[in-house]
Tab-separated table of C-alpha atoms and ligand atoms in Angstrom:
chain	number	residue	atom	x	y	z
P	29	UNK	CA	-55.698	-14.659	97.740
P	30	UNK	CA	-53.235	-17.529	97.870
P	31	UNK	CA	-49.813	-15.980	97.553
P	32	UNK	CA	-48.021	-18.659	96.149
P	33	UNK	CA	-49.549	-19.111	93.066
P	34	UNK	CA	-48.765	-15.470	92.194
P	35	UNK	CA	-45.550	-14.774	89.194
P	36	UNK	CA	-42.485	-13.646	91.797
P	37	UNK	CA	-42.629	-10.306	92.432
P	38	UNK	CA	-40.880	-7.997	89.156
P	39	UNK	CA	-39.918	-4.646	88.768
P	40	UNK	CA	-43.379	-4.468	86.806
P	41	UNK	CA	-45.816	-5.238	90.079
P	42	UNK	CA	-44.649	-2.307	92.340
P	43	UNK	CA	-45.768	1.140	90.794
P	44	UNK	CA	-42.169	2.700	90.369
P	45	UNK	CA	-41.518	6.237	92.015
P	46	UNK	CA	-38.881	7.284	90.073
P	47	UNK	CA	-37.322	6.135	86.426
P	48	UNK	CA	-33.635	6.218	85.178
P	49	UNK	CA	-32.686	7.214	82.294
P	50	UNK	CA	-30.981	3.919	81.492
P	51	UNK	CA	-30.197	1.017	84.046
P	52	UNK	CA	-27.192	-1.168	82.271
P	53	UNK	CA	-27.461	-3.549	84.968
P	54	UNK	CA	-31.379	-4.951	84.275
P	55	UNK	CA	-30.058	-6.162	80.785
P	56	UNK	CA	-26.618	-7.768	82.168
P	57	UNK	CA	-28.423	-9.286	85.364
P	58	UNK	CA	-29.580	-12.234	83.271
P	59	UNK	CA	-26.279	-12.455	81.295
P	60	UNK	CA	-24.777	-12.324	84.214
P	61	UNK	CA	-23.344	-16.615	84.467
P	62	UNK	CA	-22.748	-16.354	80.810
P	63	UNK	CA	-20.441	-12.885	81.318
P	64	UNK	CA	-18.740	-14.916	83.894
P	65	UNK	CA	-17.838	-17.323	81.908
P	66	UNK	CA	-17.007	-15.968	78.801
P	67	UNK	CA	-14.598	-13.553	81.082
P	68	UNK	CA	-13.269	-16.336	82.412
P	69	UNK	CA	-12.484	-18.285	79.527
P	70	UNK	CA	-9.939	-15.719	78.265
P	71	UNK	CA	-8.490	-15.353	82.037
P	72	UNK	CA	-7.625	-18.769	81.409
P	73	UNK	CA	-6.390	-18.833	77.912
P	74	UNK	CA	-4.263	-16.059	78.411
P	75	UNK	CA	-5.081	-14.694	75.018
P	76	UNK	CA	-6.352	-10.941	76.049
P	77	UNK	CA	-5.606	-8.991	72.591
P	78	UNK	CA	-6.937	-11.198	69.005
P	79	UNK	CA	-7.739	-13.788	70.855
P	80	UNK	CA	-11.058	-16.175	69.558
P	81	UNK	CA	-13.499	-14.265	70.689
P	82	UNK	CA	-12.612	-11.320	68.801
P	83	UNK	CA	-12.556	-12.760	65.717
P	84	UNK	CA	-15.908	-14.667	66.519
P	85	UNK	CA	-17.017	-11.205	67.186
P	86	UNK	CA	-15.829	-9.773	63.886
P	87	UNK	CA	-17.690	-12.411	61.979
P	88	UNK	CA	-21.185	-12.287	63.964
P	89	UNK	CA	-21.069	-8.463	63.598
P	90	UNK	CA	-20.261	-8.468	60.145
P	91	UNK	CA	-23.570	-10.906	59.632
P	92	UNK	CA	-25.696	-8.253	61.358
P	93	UNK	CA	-24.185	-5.341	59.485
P	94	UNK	CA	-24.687	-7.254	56.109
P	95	UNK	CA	-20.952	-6.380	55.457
P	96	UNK	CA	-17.866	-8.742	54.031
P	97	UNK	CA	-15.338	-7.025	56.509
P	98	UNK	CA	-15.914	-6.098	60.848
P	99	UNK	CA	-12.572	-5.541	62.343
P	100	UNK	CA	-12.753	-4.502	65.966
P	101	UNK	CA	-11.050	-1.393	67.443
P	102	UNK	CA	-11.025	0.664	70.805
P	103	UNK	CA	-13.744	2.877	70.340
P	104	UNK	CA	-16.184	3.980	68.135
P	105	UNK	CA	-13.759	7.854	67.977
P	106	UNK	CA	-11.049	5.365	66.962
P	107	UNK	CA	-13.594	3.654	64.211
P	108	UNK	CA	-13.926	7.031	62.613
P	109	UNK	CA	-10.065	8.182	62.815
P	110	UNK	CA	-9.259	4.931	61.408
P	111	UNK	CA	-11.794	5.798	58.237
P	112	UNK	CA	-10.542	8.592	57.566
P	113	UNK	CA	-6.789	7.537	57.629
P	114	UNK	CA	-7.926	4.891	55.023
P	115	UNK	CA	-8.480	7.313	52.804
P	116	UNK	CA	-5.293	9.129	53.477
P	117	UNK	CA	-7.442	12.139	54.464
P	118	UNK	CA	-5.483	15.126	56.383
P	119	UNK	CA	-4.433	18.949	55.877
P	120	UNK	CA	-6.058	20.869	53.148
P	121	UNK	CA	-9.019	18.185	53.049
P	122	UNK	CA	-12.623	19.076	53.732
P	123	UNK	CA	-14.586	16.733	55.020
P	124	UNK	CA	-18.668	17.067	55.256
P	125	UNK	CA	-20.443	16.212	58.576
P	126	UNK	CA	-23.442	17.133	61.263
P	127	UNK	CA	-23.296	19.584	63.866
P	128	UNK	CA	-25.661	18.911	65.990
P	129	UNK	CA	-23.957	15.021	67.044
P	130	UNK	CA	-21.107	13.893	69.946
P	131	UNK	CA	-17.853	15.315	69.429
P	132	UNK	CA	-16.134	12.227	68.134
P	133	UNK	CA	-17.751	12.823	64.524
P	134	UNK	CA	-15.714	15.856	63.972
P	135	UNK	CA	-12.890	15.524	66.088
P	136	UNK	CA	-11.636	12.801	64.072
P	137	UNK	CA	-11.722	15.442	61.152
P	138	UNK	CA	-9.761	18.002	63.132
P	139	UNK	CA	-6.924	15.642	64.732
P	140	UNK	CA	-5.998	14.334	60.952
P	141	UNK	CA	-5.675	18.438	60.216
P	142	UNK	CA	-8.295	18.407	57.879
P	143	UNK	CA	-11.146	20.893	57.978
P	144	UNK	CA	-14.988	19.657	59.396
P	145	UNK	CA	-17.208	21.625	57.442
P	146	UNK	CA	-20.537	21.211	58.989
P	147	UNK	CA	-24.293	21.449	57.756
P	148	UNK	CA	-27.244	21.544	58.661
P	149	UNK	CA	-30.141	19.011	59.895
P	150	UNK	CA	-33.650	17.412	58.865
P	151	UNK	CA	-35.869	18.909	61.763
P	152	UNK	CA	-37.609	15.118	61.439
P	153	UNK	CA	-35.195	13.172	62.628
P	154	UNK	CA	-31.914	15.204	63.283
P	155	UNK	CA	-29.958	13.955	60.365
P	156	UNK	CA	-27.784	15.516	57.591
P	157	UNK	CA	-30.075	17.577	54.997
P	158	UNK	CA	-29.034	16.313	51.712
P	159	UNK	CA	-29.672	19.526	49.840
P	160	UNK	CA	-27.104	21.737	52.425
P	161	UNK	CA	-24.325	19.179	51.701
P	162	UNK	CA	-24.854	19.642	47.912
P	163	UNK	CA	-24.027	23.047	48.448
P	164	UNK	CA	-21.092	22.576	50.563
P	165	UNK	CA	-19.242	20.853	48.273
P	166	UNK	CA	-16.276	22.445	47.200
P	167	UNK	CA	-12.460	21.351	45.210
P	168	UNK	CA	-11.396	20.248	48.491
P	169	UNK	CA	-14.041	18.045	49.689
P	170	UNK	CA	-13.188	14.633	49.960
P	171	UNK	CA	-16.172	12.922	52.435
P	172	UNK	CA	-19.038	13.015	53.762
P	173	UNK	CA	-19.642	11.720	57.453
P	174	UNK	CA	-23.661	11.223	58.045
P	175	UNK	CA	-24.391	10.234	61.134
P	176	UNK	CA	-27.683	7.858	62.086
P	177	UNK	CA	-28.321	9.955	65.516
P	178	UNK	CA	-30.386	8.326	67.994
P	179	UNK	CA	-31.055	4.991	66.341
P	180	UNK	CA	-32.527	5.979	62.700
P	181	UNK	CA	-30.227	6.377	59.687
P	182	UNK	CA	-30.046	9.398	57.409
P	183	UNK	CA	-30.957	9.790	53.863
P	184	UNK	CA	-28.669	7.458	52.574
P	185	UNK	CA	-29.758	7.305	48.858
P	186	UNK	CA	-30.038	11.373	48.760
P	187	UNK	CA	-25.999	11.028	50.642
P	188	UNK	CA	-24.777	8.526	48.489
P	189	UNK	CA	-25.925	9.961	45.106
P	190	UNK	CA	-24.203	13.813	46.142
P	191	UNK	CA	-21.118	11.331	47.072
P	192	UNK	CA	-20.822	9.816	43.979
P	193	UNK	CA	-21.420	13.091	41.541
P	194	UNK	CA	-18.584	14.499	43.086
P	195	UNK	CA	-16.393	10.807	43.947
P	196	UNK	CA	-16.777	11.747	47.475
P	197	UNK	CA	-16.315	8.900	50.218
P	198	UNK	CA	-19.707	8.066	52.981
P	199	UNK	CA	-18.447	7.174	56.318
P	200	UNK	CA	-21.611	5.849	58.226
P	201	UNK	CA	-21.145	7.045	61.915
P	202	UNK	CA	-23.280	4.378	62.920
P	203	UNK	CA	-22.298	4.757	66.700
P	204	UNK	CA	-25.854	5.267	68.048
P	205	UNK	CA	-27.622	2.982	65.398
P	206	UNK	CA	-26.559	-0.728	65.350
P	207	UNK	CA	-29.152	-2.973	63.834
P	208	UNK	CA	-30.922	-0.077	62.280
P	209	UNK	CA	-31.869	-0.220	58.567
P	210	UNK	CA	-32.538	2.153	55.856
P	211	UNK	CA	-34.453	0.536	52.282
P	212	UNK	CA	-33.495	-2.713	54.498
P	213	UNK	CA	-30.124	-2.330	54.467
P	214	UNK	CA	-28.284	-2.139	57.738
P	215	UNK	CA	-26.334	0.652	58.635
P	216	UNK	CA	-22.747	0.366	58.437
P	217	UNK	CA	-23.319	-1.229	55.024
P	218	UNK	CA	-24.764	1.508	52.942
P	219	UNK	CA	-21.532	3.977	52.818
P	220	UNK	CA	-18.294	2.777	51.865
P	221	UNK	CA	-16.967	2.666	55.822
P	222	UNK	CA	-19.369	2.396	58.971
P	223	UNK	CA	-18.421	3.064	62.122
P	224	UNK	CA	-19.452	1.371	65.568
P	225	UNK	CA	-18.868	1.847	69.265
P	226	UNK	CA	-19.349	-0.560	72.207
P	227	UNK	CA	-19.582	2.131	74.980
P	228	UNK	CA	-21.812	1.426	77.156
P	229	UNK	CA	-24.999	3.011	76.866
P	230	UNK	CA	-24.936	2.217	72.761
P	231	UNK	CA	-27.250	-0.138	71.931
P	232	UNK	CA	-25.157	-2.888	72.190
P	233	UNK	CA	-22.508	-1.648	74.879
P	234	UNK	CA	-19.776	-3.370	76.041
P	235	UNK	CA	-18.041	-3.291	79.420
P	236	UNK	CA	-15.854	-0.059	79.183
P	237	UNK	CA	-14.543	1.007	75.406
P	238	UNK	CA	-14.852	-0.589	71.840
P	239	UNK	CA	-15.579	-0.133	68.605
P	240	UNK	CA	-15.856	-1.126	64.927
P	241	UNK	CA	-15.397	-0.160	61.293
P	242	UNK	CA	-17.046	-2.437	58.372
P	243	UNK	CA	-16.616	-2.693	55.140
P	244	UNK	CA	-17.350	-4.241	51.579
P	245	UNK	CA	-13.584	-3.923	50.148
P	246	UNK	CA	-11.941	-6.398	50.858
P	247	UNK	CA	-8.574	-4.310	49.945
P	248	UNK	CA	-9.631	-1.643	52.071
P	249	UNK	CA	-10.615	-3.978	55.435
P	250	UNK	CA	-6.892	-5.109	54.930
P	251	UNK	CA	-5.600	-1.323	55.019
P	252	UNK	CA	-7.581	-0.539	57.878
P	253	UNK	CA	-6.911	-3.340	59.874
P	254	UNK	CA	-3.264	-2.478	59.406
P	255	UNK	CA	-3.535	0.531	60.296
P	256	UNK	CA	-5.429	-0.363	63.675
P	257	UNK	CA	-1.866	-2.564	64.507
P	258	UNK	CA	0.285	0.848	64.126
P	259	UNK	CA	0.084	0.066	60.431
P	260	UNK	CA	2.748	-2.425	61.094
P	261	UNK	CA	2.773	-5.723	58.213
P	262	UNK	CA	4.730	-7.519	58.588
P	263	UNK	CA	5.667	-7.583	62.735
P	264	UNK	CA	7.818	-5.053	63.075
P	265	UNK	CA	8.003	-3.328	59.521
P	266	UNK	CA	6.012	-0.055	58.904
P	267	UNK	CA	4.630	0.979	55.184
P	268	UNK	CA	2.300	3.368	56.718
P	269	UNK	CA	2.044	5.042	60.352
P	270	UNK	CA	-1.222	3.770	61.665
P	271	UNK	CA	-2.170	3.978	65.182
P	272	UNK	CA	-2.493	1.512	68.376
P	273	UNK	CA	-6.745	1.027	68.553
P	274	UNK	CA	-7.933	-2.688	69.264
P	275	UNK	CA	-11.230	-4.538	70.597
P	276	UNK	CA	-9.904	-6.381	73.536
P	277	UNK	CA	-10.759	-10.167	74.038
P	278	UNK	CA	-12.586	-9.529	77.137
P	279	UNK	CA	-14.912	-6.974	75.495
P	280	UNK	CA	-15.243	-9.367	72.724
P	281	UNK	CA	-16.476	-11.837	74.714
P	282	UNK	CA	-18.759	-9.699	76.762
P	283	UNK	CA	-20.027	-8.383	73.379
P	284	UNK	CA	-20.366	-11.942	72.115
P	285	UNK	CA	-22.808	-12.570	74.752
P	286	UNK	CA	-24.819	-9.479	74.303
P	287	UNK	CA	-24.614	-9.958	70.495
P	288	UNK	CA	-26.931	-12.991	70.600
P	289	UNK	CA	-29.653	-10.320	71.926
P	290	UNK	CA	-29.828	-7.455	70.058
P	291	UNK	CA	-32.563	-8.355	67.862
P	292	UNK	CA	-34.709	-8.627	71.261
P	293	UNK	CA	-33.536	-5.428	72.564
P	294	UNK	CA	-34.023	-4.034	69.414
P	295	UNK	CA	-37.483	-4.976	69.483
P	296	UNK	CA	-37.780	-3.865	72.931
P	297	UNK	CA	-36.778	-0.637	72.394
P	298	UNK	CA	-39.462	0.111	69.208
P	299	UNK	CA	-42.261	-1.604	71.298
P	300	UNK	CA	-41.389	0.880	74.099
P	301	UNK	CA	-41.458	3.919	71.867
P	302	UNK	CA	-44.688	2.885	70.088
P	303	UNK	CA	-46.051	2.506	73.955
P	304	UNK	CA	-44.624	6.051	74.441
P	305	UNK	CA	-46.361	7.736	71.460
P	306	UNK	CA	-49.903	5.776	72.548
P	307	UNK	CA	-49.183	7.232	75.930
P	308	UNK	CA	-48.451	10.672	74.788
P	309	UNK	CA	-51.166	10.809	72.488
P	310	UNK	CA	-54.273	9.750	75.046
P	311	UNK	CA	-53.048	12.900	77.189
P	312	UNK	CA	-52.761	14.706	74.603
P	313	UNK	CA	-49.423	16.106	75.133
P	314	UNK	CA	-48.494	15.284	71.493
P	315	UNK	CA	-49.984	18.573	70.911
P	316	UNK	CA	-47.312	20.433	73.361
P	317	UNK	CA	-44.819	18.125	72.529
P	318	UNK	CA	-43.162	16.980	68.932
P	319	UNK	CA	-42.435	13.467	69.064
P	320	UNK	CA	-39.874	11.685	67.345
P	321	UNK	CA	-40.899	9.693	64.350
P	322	UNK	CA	-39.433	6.477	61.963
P	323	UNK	CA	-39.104	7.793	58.971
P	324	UNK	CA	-40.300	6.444	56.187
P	325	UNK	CA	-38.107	3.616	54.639
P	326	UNK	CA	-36.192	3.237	58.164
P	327	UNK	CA	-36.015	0.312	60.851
P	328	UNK	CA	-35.456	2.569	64.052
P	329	UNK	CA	-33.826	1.308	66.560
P	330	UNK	CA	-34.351	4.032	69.315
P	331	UNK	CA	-30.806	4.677	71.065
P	332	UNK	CA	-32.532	7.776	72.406
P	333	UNK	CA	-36.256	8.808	72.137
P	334	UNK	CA	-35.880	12.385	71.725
P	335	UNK	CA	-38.840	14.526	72.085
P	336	UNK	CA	-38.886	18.362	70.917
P	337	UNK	CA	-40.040	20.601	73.847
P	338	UNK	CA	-41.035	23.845	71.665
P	339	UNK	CA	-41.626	27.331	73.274
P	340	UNK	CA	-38.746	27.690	75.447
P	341	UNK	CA	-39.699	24.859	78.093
P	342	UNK	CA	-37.434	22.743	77.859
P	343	UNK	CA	-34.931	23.562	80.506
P	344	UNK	CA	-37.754	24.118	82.987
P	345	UNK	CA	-39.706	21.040	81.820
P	346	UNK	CA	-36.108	19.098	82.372
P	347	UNK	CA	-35.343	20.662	86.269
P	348	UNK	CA	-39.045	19.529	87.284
P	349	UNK	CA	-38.556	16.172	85.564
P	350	UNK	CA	-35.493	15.779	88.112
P	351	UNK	CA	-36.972	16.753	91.233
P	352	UNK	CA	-39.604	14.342	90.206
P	353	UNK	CA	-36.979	11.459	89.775
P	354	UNK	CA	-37.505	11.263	86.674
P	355	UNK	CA	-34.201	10.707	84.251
P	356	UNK	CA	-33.654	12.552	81.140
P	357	UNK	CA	-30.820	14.235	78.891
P	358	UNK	CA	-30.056	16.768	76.348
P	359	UNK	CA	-28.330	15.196	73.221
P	360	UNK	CA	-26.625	17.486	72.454
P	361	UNK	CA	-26.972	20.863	74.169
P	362	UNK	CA	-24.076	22.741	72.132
P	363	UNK	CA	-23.747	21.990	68.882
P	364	UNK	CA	-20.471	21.009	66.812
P	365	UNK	CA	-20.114	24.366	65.563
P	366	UNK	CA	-20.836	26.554	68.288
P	367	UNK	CA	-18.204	24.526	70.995
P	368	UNK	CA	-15.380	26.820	72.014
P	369	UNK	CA	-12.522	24.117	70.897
P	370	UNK	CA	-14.043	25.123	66.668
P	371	UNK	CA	-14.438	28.496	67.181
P	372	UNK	CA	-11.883	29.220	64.592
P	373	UNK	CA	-14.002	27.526	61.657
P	374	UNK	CA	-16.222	31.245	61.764
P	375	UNK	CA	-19.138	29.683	62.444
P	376	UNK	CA	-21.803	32.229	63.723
P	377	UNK	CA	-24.823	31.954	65.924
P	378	UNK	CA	-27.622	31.345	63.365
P	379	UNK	CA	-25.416	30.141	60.986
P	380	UNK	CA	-27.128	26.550	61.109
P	381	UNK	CA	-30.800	27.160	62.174
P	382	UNK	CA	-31.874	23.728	62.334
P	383	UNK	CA	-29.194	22.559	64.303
P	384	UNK	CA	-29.516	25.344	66.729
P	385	UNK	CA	-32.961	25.308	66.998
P	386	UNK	CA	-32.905	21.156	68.137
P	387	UNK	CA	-30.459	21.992	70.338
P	388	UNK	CA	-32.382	24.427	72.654
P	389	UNK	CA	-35.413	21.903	72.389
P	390	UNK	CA	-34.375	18.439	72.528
P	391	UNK	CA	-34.810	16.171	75.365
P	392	UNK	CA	-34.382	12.310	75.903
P	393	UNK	CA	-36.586	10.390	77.677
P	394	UNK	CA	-35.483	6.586	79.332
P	395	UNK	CA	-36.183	3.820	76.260
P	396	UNK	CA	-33.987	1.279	77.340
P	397	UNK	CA	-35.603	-2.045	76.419
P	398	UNK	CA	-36.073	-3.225	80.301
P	399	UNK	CA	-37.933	-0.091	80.637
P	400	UNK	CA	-41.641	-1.250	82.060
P	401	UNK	CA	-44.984	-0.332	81.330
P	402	UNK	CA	-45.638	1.524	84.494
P	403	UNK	CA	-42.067	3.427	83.977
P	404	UNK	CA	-43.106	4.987	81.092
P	405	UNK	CA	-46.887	5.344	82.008
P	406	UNK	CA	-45.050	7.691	85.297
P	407	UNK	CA	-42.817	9.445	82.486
P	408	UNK	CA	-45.792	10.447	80.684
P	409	UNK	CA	-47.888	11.477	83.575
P	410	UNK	CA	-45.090	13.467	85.298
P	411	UNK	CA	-44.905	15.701	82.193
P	412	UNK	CA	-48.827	15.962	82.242
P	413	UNK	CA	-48.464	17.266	85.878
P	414	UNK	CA	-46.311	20.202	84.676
P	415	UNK	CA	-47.753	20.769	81.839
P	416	UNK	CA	-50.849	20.952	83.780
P	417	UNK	CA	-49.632	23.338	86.373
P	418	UNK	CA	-48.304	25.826	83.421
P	419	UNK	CA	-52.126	25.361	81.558
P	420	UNK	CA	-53.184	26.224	85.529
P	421	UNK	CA	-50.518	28.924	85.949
P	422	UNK	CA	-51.656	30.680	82.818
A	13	PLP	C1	-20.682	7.370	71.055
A	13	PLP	C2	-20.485	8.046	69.767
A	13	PLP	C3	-19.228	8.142	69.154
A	13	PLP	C4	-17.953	7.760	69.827
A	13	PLP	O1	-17.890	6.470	70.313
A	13	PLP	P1	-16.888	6.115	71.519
A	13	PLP	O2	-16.907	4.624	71.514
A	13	PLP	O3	-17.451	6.710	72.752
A	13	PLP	O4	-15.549	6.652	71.188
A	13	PLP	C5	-19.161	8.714	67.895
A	13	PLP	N1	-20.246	9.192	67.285
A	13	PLP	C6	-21.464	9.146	67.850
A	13	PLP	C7	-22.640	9.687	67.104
A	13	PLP	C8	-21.623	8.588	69.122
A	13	PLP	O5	-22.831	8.566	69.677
């Protein structure tokens, strides 16, 4: 066989031995002269907070979210405090969210003094159940925070319908979901705030922290954007007391870059998870395993691909998935209501089912879209082994 005339050796033609859970560096290794650049451009120009960049940013994002209004901020926790403070929400406010999510969806609640009053989850899909926030509605409730966990939005016409019986506001926490789409709308664009973040391993992920509300009001972009510069307008005089959150120029940049391919990774990351559920299904371990579905009306964009691991086997299936090298994760093993820090709330055990019951099964499996073919085919046949030693076993 003549060597040469063989494609240069890839990740794809050695049969991998072990598989991250995500690998930033595959995606940046080809961005890697443009990073440099871009990085280098604002070293020169001196220009390291609102510089270009960042407002190229703002108007490229706002394109993708289908939104008049991006303004860049620190972090997608930020994006969410600075929602809230638009809408002047604080003590003796109630404000609707998910429990079983990161930490940053309610703490945002808590810091302002108002109260997170959390409800339960869709078992397809992990999102808010419309008909428990119906019933949580009370005098004091004021929004309603969905969040579109692992890449697939939540009922947004079922949300936004509850939200406008009782003239409640929908903040999208659209952290994990970029690019994602519900009746072909993007998220970020279907509430009346959305909220991004650029950490890393989002789907678009900067390098460090960053984030991003959107909006439609053009009023309201003004009043948050104020309130991201310490609420200060003009320079130096204060009509409101905002707080200090902006989207550096060098993440701008480095986001710029990564912007242009999103709709690639996106694509990437669906074609992996369709591989994934062909895989799954010829060994049959969809029948031991739930897998995660698009709903219908959705564009998933697969942050996470979060299987259910029913029966009690998940922590077992997990600590033979490391010694095999294989990289996974539990989003989220406590949820909202059950973390020490809300204990105060009164929230028992069992008091959200659902959410409790994801939880103890959950378990994300590498989708990144650099992932290969033989990665996943070793994902899928390392859980066959174990699930074929417990059919042995038994
Ligand atoms: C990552 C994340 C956040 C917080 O974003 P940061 O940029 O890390 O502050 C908020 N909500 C959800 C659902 C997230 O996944």
């Amino acid at each position: 066989m003549q060597k040469s005339i063989l494609p240069h050796p890839s990740a794809e033609s050695f049969a991998p031995t072990s598989v991250p859970l995500l690998d930033v560096n595959r995606g940046n290794a080809a961005l890697r002269e443009e990073f440099l650049a871009a990085i280098t451009a604002v070293c020169d120009s001196g220009r390291f907070l609102y510089g270009p960049d960042v407002q190229e940013f703002e108007r490229a994002a706002a394109a993708i979210c289908g939104v008049r209004h991006a303004i860049g901020c620190a972090s997608g926790s930020d994006a969410l405090l600075l929602a809230l403070m638009a809408y002047d929400i604080g003590p003796g406010d109630e404000v609707i969210t998910s429990s079983f999510t990161f930490f940053a969806t309610a703490s945002c609640i808590w810091r302002l003094g108002a109260c997170p009053v959390f409800v339960d989850i869709e078992p397809d899909g992990f999102n808010l159940d419309p008909e428990q926030i119906e019933a949580a509605v009370t005098p004091a409730t004021k929004a309603i925070i969905p969040v579109h966990l692992f890449g697939q939005c939540a009922d947004m016409d079922a949300i936004n319908e509850i939200a406008a019986r009782h003239n409640l506001k929908v903040i999208e926490d659209a952290a994990q979901s970029i690019g994602a789409e519900y009746r072909a709308r993007p998220a970020g664009s279907i509430g009346d705030i959305g909220c991004f973040s650029f950490y890393p391993t989002k789907n678009l992920g900067g390098f460090g922290d960053g984030g991003m509300v959107t909006t439609n009001d053009d009023a309201l972009a003004e009043k948050l954007r104020q309130l991201a510069a310490h609420g200060m307008k003009p320079r130096y005089y204060h009509s409101m007391v905002g707080i200090n959150s902006r989207l550096d120029t060098i993440q701008a940049a480095v986001l710029n870059v990564k912007l242009a391919q999103l709709g690639r990774w996106s694509s990437q990351r669906r074609a992996n998870a369709a591989r994934y559920h062909r895989l799954f299904a010829e060994a049959g371990l969809d029948r031991s395993l739930v897998m995660p579905e698009e709903l219908p009306q959705r564009y998933h964009v697969w942050n996470q691909f979060t299987i259910r691991v029913p029966d009690g086997n998940r922590d077992s299936l997990r600590a033979r998935l490391t010694e095999m090298k294989i990289g996974t994760e539990i989003y989220y093993p406590v949820p909202l209501h059950q973390q020490e820090c809300f204990r105060a709330l009164g929230y028992g055990a069992g008091s959200l089912p659902e959410t409790e019951l994801a939880a103890r099964e959950v378990l994300s499996l590498p989708i990144f879209p650099e992932l290969t073919a033989a990665e996943q085919e070793l994902v899928v046949a390392r859980i066959d082994e174990v699930y074929h030693q417990q059919r042995a076993a038994a």
